[in-house]
Short mmCIF file of N, CA and C and ligand atoms in Angstrom, two decimals:
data_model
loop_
_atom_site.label_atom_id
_atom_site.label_comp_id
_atom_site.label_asym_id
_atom_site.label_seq_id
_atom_site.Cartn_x
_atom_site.Cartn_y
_atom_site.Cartn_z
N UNK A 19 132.12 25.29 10.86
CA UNK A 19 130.93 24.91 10.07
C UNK A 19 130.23 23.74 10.75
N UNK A 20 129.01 23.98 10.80
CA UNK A 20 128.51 22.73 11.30
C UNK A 20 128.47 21.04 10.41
N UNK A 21 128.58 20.09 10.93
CA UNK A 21 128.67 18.90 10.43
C UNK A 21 127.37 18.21 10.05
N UNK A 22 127.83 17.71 9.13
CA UNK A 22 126.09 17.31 8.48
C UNK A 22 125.87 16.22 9.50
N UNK A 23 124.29 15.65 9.53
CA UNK A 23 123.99 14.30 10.45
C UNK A 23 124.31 13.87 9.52
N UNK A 24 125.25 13.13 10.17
CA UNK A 24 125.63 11.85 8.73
C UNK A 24 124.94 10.59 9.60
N UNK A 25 123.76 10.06 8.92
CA UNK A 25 122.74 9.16 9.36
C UNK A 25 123.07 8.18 8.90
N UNK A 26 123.40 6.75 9.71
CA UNK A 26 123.43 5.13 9.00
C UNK A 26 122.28 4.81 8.80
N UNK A 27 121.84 4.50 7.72
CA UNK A 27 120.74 3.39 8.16
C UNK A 27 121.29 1.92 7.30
N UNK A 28 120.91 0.59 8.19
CA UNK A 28 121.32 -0.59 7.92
C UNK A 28 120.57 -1.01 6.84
N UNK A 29 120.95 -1.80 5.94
CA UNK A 29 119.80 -2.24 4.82
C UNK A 29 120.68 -3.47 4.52
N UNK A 30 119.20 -4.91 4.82
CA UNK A 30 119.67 -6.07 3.95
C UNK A 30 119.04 -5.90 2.46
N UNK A 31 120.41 -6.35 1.81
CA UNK A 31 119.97 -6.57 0.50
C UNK A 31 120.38 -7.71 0.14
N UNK A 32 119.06 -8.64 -0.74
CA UNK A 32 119.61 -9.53 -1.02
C UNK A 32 119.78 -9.58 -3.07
N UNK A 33 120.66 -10.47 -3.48
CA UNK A 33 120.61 -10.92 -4.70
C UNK A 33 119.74 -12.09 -4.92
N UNK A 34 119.09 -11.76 -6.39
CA UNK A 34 118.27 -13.01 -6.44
C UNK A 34 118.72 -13.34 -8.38
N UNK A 35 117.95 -14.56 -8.59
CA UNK A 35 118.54 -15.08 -9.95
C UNK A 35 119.17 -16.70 -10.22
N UNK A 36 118.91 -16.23 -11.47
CA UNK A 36 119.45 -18.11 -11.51
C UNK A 36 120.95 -18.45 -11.53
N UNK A 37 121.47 -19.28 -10.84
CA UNK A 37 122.82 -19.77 -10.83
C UNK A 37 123.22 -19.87 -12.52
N UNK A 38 124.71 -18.89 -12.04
CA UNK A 38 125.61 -18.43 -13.09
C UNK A 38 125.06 -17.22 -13.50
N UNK A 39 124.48 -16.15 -13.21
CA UNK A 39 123.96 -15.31 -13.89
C UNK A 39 125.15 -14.16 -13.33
N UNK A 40 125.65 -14.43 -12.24
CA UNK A 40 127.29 -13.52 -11.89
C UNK A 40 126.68 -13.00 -10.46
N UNK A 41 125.75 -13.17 -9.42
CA UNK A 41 125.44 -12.57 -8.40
C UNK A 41 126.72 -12.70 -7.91
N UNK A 42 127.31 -13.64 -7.62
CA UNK A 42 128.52 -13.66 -6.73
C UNK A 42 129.33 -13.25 -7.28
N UNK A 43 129.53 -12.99 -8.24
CA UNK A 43 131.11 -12.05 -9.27
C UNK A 43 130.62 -10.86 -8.55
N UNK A 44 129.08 -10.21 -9.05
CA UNK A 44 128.73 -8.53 -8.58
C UNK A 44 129.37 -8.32 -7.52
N UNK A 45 129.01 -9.13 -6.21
CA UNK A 45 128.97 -9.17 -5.48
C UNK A 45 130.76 -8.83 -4.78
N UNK A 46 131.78 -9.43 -5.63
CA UNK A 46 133.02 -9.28 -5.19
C UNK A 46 133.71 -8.02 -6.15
N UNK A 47 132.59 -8.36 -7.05
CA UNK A 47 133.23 -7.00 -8.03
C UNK A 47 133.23 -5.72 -7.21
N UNK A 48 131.83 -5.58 -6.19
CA UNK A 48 131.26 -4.31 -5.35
C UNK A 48 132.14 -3.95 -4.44
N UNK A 49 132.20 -5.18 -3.95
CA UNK A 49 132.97 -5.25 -2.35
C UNK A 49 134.45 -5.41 -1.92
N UNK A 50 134.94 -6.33 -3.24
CA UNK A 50 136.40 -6.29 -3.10
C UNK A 50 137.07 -5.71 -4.35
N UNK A 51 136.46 -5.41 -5.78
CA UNK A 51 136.89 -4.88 -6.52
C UNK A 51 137.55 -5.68 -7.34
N UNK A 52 137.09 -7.18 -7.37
CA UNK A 52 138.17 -8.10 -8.25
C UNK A 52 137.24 -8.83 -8.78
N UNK A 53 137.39 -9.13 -9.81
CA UNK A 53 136.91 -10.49 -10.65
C UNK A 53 137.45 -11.70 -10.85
N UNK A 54 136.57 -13.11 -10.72
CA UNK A 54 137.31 -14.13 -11.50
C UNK A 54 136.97 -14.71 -12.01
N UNK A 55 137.13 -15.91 -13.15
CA UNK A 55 136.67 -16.28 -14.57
C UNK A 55 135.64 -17.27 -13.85
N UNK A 56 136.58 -18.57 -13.10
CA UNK A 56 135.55 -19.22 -12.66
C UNK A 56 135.23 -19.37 -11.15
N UNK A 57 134.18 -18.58 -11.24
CA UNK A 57 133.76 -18.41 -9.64
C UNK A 57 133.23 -19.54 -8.93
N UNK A 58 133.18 -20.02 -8.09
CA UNK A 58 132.82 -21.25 -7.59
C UNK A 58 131.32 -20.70 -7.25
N UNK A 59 130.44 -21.79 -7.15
CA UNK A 59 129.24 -21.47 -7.14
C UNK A 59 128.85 -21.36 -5.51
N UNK A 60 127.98 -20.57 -5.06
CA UNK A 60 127.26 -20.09 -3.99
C UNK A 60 126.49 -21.29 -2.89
N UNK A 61 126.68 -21.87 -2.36
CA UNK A 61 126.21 -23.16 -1.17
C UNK A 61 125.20 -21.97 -0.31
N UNK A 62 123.90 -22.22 -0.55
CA UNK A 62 122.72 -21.63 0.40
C UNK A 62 122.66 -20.66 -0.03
N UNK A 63 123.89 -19.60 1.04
CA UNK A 63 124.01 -17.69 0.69
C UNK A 63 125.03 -17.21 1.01
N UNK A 64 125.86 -16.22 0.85
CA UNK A 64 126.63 -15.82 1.53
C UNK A 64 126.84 -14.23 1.77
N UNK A 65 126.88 -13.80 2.95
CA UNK A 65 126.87 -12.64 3.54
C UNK A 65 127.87 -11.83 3.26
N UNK A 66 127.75 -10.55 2.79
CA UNK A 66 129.18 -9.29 3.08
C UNK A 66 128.58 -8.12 3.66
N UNK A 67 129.10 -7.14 3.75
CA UNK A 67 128.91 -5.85 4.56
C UNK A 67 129.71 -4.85 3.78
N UNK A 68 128.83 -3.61 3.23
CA UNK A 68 128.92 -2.95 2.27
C UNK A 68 128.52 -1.36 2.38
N UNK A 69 129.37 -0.14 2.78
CA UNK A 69 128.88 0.99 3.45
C UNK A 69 128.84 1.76 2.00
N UNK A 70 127.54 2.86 1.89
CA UNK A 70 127.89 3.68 0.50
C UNK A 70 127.33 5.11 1.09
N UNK A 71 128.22 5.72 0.82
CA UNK A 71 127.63 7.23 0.72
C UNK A 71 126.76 7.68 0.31
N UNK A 72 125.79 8.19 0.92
CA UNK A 72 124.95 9.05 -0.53
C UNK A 72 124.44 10.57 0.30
N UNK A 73 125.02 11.38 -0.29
CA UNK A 73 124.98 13.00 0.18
C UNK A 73 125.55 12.86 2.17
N UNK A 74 124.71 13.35 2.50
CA UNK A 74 125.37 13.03 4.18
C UNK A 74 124.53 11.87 4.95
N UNK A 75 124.22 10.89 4.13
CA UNK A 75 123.78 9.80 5.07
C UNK A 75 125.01 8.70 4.59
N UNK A 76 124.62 7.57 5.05
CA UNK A 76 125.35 6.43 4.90
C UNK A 76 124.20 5.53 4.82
N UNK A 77 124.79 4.40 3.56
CA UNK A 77 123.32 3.33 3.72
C UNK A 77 124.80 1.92 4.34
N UNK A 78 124.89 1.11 5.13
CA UNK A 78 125.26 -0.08 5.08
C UNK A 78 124.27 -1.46 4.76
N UNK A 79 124.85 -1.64 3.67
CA UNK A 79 124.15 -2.82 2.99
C UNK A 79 124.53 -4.03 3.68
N UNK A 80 123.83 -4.77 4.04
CA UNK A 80 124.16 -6.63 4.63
C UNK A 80 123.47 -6.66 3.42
N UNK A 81 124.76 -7.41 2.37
CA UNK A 81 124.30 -8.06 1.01
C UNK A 81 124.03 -9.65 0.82
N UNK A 82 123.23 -10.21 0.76
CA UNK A 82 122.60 -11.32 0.99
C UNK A 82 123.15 -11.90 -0.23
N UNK A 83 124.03 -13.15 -1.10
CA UNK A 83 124.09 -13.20 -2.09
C UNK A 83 123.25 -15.32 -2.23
N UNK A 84 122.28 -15.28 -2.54
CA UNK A 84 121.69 -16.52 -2.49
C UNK A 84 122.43 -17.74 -3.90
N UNK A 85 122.17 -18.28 -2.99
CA UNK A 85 122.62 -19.64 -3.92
C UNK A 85 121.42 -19.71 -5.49
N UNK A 86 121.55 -19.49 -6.79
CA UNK A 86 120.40 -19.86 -7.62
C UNK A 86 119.41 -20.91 -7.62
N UNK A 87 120.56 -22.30 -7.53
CA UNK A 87 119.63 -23.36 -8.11
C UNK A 87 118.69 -23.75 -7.18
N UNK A 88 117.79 -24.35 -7.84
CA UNK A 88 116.46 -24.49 -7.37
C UNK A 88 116.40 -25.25 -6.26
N UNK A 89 117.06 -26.35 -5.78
CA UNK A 89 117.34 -26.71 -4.89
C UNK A 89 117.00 -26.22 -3.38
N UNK A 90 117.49 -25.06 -3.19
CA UNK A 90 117.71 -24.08 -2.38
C UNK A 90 116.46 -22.94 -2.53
N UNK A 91 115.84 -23.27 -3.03
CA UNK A 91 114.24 -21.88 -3.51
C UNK A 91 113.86 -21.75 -2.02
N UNK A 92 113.54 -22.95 -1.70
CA UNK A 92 112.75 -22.83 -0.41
C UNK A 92 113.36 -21.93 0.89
N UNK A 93 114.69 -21.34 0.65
CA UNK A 93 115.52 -20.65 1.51
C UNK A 93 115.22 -19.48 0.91
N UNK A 94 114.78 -19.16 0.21
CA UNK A 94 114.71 -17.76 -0.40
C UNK A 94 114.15 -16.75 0.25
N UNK A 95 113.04 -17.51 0.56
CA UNK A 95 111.93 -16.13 1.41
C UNK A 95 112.67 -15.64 2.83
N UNK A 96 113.41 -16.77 3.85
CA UNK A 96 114.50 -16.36 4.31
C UNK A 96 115.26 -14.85 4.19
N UNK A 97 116.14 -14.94 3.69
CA UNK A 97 116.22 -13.78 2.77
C UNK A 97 115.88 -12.40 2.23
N UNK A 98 114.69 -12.48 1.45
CA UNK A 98 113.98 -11.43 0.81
C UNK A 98 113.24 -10.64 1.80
N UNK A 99 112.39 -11.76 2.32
CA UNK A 99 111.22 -10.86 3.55
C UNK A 99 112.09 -10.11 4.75
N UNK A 100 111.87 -9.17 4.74
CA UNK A 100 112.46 -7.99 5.51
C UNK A 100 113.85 -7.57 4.85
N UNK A 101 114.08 -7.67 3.67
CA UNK A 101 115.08 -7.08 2.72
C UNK A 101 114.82 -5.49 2.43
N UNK A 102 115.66 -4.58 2.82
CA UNK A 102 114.93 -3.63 2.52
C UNK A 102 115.00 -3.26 0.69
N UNK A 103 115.92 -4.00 0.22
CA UNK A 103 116.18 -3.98 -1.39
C UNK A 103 116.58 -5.53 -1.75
N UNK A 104 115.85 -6.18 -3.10
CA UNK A 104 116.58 -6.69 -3.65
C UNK A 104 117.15 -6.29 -5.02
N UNK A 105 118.40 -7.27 -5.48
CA UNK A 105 118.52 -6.98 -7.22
C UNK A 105 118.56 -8.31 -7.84
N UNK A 106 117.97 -8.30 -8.72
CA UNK A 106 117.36 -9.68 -9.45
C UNK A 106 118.35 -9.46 -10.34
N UNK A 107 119.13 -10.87 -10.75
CA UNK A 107 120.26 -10.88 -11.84
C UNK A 107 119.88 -11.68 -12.95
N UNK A 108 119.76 -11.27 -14.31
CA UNK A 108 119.85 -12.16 -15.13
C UNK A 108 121.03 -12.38 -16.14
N UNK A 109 121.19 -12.59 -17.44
CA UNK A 109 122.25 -12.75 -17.93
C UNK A 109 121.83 -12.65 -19.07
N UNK A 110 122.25 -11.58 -19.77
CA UNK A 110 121.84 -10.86 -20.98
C UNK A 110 121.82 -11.40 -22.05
N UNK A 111 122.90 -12.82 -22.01
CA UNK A 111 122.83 -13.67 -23.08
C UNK A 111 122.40 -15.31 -22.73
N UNK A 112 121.46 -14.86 -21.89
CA UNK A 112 120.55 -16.21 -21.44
C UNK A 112 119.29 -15.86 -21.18
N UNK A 113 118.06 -16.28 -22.48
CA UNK A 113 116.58 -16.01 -22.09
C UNK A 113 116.23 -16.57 -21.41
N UNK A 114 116.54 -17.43 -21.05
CA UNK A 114 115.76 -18.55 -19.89
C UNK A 114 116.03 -18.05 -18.57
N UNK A 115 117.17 -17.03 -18.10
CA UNK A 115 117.30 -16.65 -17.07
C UNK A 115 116.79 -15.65 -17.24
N UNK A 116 115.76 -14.91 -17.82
CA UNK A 116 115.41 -13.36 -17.73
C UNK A 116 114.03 -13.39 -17.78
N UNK A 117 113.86 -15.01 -18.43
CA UNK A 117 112.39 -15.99 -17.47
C UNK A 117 112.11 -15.53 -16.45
N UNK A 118 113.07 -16.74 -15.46
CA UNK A 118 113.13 -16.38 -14.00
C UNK A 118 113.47 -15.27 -13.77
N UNK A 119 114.18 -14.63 -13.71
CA UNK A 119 114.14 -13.25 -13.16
C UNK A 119 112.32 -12.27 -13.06
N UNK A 120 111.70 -12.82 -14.08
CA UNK A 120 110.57 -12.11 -13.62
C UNK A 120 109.77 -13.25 -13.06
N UNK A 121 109.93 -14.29 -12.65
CA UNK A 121 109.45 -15.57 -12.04
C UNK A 121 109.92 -14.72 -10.66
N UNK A 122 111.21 -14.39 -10.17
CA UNK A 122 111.87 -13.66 -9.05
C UNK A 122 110.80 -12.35 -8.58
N UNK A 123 110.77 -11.58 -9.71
CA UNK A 123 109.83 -10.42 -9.59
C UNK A 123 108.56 -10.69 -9.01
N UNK A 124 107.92 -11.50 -9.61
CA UNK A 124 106.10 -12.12 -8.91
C UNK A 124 106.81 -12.51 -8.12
N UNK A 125 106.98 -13.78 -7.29
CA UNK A 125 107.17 -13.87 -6.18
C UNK A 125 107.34 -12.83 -5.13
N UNK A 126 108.35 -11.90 -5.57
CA UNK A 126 108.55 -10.77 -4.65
C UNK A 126 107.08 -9.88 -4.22
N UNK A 127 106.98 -9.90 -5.30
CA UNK A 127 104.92 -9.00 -5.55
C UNK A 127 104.04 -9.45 -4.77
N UNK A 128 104.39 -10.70 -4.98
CA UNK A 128 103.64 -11.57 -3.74
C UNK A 128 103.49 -11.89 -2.52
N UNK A 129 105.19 -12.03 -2.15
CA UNK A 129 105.05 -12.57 -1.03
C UNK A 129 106.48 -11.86 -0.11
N UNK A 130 106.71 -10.89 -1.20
CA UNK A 130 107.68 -9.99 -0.47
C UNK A 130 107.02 -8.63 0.73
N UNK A 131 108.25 -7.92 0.97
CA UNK A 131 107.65 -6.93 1.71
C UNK A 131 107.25 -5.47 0.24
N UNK A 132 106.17 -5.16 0.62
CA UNK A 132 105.77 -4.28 -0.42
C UNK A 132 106.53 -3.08 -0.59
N UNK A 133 107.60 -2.43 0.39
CA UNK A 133 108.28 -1.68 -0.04
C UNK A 133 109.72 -1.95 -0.42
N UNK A 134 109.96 -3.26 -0.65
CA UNK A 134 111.37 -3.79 -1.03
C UNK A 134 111.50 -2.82 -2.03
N UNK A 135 112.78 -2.06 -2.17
CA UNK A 135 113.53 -1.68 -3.10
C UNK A 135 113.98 -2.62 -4.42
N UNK A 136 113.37 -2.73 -5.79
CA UNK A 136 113.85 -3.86 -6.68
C UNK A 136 114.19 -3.45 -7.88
N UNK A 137 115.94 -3.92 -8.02
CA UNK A 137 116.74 -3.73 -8.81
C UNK A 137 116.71 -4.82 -10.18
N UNK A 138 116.87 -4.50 -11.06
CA UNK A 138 117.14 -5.55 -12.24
C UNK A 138 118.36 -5.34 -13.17
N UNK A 139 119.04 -6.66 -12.62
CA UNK A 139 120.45 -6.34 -13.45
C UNK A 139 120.67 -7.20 -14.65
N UNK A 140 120.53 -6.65 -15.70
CA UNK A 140 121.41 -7.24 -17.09
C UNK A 140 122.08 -7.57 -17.02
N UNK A 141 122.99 -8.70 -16.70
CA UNK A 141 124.18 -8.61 -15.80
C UNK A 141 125.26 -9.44 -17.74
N UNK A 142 126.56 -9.25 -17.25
CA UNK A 142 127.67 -10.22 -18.52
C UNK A 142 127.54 -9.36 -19.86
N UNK A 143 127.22 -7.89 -19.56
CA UNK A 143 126.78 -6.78 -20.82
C UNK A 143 127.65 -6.48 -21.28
N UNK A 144 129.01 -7.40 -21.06
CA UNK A 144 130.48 -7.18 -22.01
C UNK A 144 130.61 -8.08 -23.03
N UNK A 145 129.36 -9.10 -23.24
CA UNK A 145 128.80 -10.30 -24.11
C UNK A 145 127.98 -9.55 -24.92
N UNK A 146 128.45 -8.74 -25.58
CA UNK A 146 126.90 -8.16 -26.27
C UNK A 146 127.15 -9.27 -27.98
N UNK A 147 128.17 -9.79 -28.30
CA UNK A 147 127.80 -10.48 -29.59
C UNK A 147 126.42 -11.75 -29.01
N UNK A 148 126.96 -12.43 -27.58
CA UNK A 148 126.10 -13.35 -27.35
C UNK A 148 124.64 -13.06 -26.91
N UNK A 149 124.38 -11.61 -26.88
CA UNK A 149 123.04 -11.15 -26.21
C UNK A 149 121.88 -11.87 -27.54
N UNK A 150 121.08 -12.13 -25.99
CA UNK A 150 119.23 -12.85 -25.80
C UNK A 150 118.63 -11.76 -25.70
N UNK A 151 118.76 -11.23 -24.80
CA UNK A 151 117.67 -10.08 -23.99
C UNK A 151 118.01 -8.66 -24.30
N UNK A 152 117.48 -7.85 -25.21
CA UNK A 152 117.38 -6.60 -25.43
C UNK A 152 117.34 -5.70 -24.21
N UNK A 153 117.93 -4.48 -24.29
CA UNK A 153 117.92 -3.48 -23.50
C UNK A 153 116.09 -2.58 -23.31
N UNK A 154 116.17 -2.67 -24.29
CA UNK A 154 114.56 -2.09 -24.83
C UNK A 154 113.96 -2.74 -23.86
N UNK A 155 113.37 -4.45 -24.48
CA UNK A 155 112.21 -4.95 -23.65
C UNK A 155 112.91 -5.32 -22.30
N UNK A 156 114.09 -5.11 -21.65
CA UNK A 156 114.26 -5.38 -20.10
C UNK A 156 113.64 -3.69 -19.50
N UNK A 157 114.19 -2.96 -19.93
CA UNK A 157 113.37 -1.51 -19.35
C UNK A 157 111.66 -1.45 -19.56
N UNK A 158 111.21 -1.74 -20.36
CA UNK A 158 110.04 -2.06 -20.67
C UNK A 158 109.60 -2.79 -19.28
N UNK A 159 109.91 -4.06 -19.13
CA UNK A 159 109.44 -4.68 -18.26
C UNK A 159 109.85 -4.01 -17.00
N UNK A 160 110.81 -3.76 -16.30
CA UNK A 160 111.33 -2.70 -15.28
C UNK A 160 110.74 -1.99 -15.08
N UNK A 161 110.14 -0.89 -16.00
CA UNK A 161 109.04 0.00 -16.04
C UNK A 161 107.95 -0.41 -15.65
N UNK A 162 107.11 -1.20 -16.03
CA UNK A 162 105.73 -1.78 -16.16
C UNK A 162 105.87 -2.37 -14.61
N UNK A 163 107.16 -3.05 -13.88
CA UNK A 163 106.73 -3.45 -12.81
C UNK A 163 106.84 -2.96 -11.19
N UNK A 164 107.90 -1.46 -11.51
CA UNK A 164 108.24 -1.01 -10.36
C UNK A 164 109.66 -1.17 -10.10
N UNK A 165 110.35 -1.68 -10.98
CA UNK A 165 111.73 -1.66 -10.41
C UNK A 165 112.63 -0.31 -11.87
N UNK A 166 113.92 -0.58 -11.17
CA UNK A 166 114.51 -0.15 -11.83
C UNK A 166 115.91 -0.73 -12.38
N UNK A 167 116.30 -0.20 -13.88
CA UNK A 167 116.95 -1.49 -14.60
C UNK A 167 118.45 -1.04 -14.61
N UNK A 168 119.01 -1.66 -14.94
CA UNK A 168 120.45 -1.43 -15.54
C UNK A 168 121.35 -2.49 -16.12
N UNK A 169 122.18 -2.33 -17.26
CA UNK A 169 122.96 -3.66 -17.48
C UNK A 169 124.05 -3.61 -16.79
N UNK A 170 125.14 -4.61 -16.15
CA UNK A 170 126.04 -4.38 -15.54
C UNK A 170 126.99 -5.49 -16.20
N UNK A 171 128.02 -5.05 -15.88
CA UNK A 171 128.96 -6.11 -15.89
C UNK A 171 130.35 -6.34 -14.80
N UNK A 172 130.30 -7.82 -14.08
CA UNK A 172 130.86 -7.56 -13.04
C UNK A 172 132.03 -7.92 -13.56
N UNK A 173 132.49 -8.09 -15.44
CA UNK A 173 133.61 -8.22 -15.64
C UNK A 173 134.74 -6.74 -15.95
N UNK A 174 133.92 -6.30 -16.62
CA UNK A 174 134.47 -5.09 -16.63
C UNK A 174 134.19 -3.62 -15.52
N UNK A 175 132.99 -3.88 -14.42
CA UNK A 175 132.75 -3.38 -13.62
C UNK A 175 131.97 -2.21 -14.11
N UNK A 176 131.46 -2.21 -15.39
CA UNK A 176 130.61 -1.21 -15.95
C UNK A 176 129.20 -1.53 -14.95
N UNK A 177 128.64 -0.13 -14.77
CA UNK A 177 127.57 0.25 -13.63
C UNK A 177 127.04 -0.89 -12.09
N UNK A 178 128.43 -1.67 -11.63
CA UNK A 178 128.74 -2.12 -10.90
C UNK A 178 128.40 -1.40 -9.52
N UNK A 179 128.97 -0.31 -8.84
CA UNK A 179 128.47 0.06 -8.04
C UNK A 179 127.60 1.40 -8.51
N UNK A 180 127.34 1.82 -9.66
CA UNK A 180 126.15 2.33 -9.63
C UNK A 180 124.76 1.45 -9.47
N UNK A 181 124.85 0.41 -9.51
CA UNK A 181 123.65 -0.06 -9.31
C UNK A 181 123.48 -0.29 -8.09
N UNK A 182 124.27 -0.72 -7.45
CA UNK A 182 124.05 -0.48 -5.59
C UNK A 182 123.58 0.67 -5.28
N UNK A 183 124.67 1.97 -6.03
CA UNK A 183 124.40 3.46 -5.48
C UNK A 183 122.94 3.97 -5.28
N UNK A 184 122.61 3.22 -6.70
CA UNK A 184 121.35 3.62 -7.14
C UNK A 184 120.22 3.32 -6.45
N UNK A 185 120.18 1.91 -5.97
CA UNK A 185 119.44 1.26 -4.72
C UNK A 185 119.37 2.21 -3.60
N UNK A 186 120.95 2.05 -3.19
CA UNK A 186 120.89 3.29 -1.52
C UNK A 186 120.22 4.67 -1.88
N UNK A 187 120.31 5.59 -2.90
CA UNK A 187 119.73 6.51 -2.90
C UNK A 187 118.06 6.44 -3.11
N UNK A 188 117.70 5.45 -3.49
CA UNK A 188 116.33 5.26 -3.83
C UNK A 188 115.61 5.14 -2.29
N UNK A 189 116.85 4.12 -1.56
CA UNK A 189 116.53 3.65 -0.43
C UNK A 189 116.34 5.10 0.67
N UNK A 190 117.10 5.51 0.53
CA UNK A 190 117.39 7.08 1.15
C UNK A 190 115.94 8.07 1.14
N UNK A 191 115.75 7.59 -0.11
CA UNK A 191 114.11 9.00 -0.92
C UNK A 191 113.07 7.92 -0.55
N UNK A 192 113.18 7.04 0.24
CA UNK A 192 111.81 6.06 0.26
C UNK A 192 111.56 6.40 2.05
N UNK A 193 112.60 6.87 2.61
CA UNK A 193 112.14 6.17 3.85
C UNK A 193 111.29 8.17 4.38
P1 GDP B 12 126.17 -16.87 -9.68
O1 GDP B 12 125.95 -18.36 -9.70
O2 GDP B 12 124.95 -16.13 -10.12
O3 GDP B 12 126.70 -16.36 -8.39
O4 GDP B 12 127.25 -16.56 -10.83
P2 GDP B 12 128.84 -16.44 -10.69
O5 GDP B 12 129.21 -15.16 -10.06
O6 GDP B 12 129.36 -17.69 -10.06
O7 GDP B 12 129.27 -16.36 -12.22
C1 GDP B 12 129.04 -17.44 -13.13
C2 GDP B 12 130.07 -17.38 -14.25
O8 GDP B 12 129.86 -16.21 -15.05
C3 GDP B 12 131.52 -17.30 -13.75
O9 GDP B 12 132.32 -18.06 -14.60
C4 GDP B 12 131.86 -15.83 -13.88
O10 GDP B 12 133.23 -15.61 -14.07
C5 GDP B 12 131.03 -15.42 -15.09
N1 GDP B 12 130.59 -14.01 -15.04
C6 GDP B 12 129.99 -13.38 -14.01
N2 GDP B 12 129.73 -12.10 -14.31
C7 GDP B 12 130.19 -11.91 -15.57
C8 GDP B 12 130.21 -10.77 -16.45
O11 GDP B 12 129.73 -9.68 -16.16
N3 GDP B 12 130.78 -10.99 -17.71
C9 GDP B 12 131.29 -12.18 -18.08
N4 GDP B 12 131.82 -12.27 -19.31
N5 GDP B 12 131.27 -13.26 -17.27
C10 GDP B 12 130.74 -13.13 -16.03
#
């Protein structure tokens, strides 16, 4: 039988969001499959390397995971510009981070590359007594801006690497 082209294509992706919102939990939840309570916080960014299947291609992700606090903004564009995806994290039981997260979104609109792939993660959706941010108005907004949503949780690993998956295949039907 003949062998499919199984095609790489490389893709940086970065995480964006406000410190503590779990980018770096996702991030180990994806890649190494473990969680921990208290994650030490992110200095600048930090890099992993992340291969996913999707039908007979391969996407390898260089996952960009940025430091939140503001401090560090000015490193951002770094980052994003020439990203072929980002995923914006907020924290389902923090409105003020789902603020920024669409503070994250304009910027990107702006001054990103116009075909960035952009993810929005609900992220800590195993907190639902402590939930801020409705499922409703985060798809709402997702909708209205071009991305696409999902809640995740990198504690229980609910739609954890579907939301990557979901990226690479999008990434896959874009190019
Ligand atoms: P970052 O600053 O955005 O990288 O956030 P961290 O990954 O450092 O996570 C901040 C805190 O939230 C840590 O104490 C994590 O253990 C916790 N956390 C991250 N993701 C989740 C989640 O999905 N559920 C819960 N309950 N806690 C989480």
């Amino acid at each position: 039988a003949a062998s499919g082209s199984n095609k790489i294509k490389n893709a940086k992706l970065v995480l964006l969001g406000d410190a503590g919102t779990g980018k770096s939990s996702l991030v180990l939840r994806y890649v190494k499959g473990q969680f921990v309570e208290f994650q030490e916080s992110t200095i600048g960014a930090a890099f992993f390397s992340q291969a996913v299947a999707v039908n007979d291609e391969t996407v390898k992700f260089e996952i960009w995971d940025t430091a939140g606090q503001e401090r560090y903004h000015s490193l951002a564009p770094m980052y994003y510009r020439g990203a072929a995806a980002a995923v914006i994290v907020y924290d389902i039981t923090n409105l003020a981070t789902f603020a920024r997260a669409k503070k994250w979104v304009q910027e990107l609109q702006a001054q990103g590359s116009p075909n960035t792939i952009m993810a929005l993660a609900g992220n800590k959706a195993d907190l639902l007594e402590a939930r801020q941010v409705s499922a409703q108005e985060a798809e709402t907004y997702a909708n209205e801006n071009g991305l696409f949503f999902m809640e995740t949780s990198a504690k229980t690993a609910i739609n954890v690497t579907d939301i990557f998956y979901e990226t690479a295949k999008r990434l896959i039907q874009a190019q």
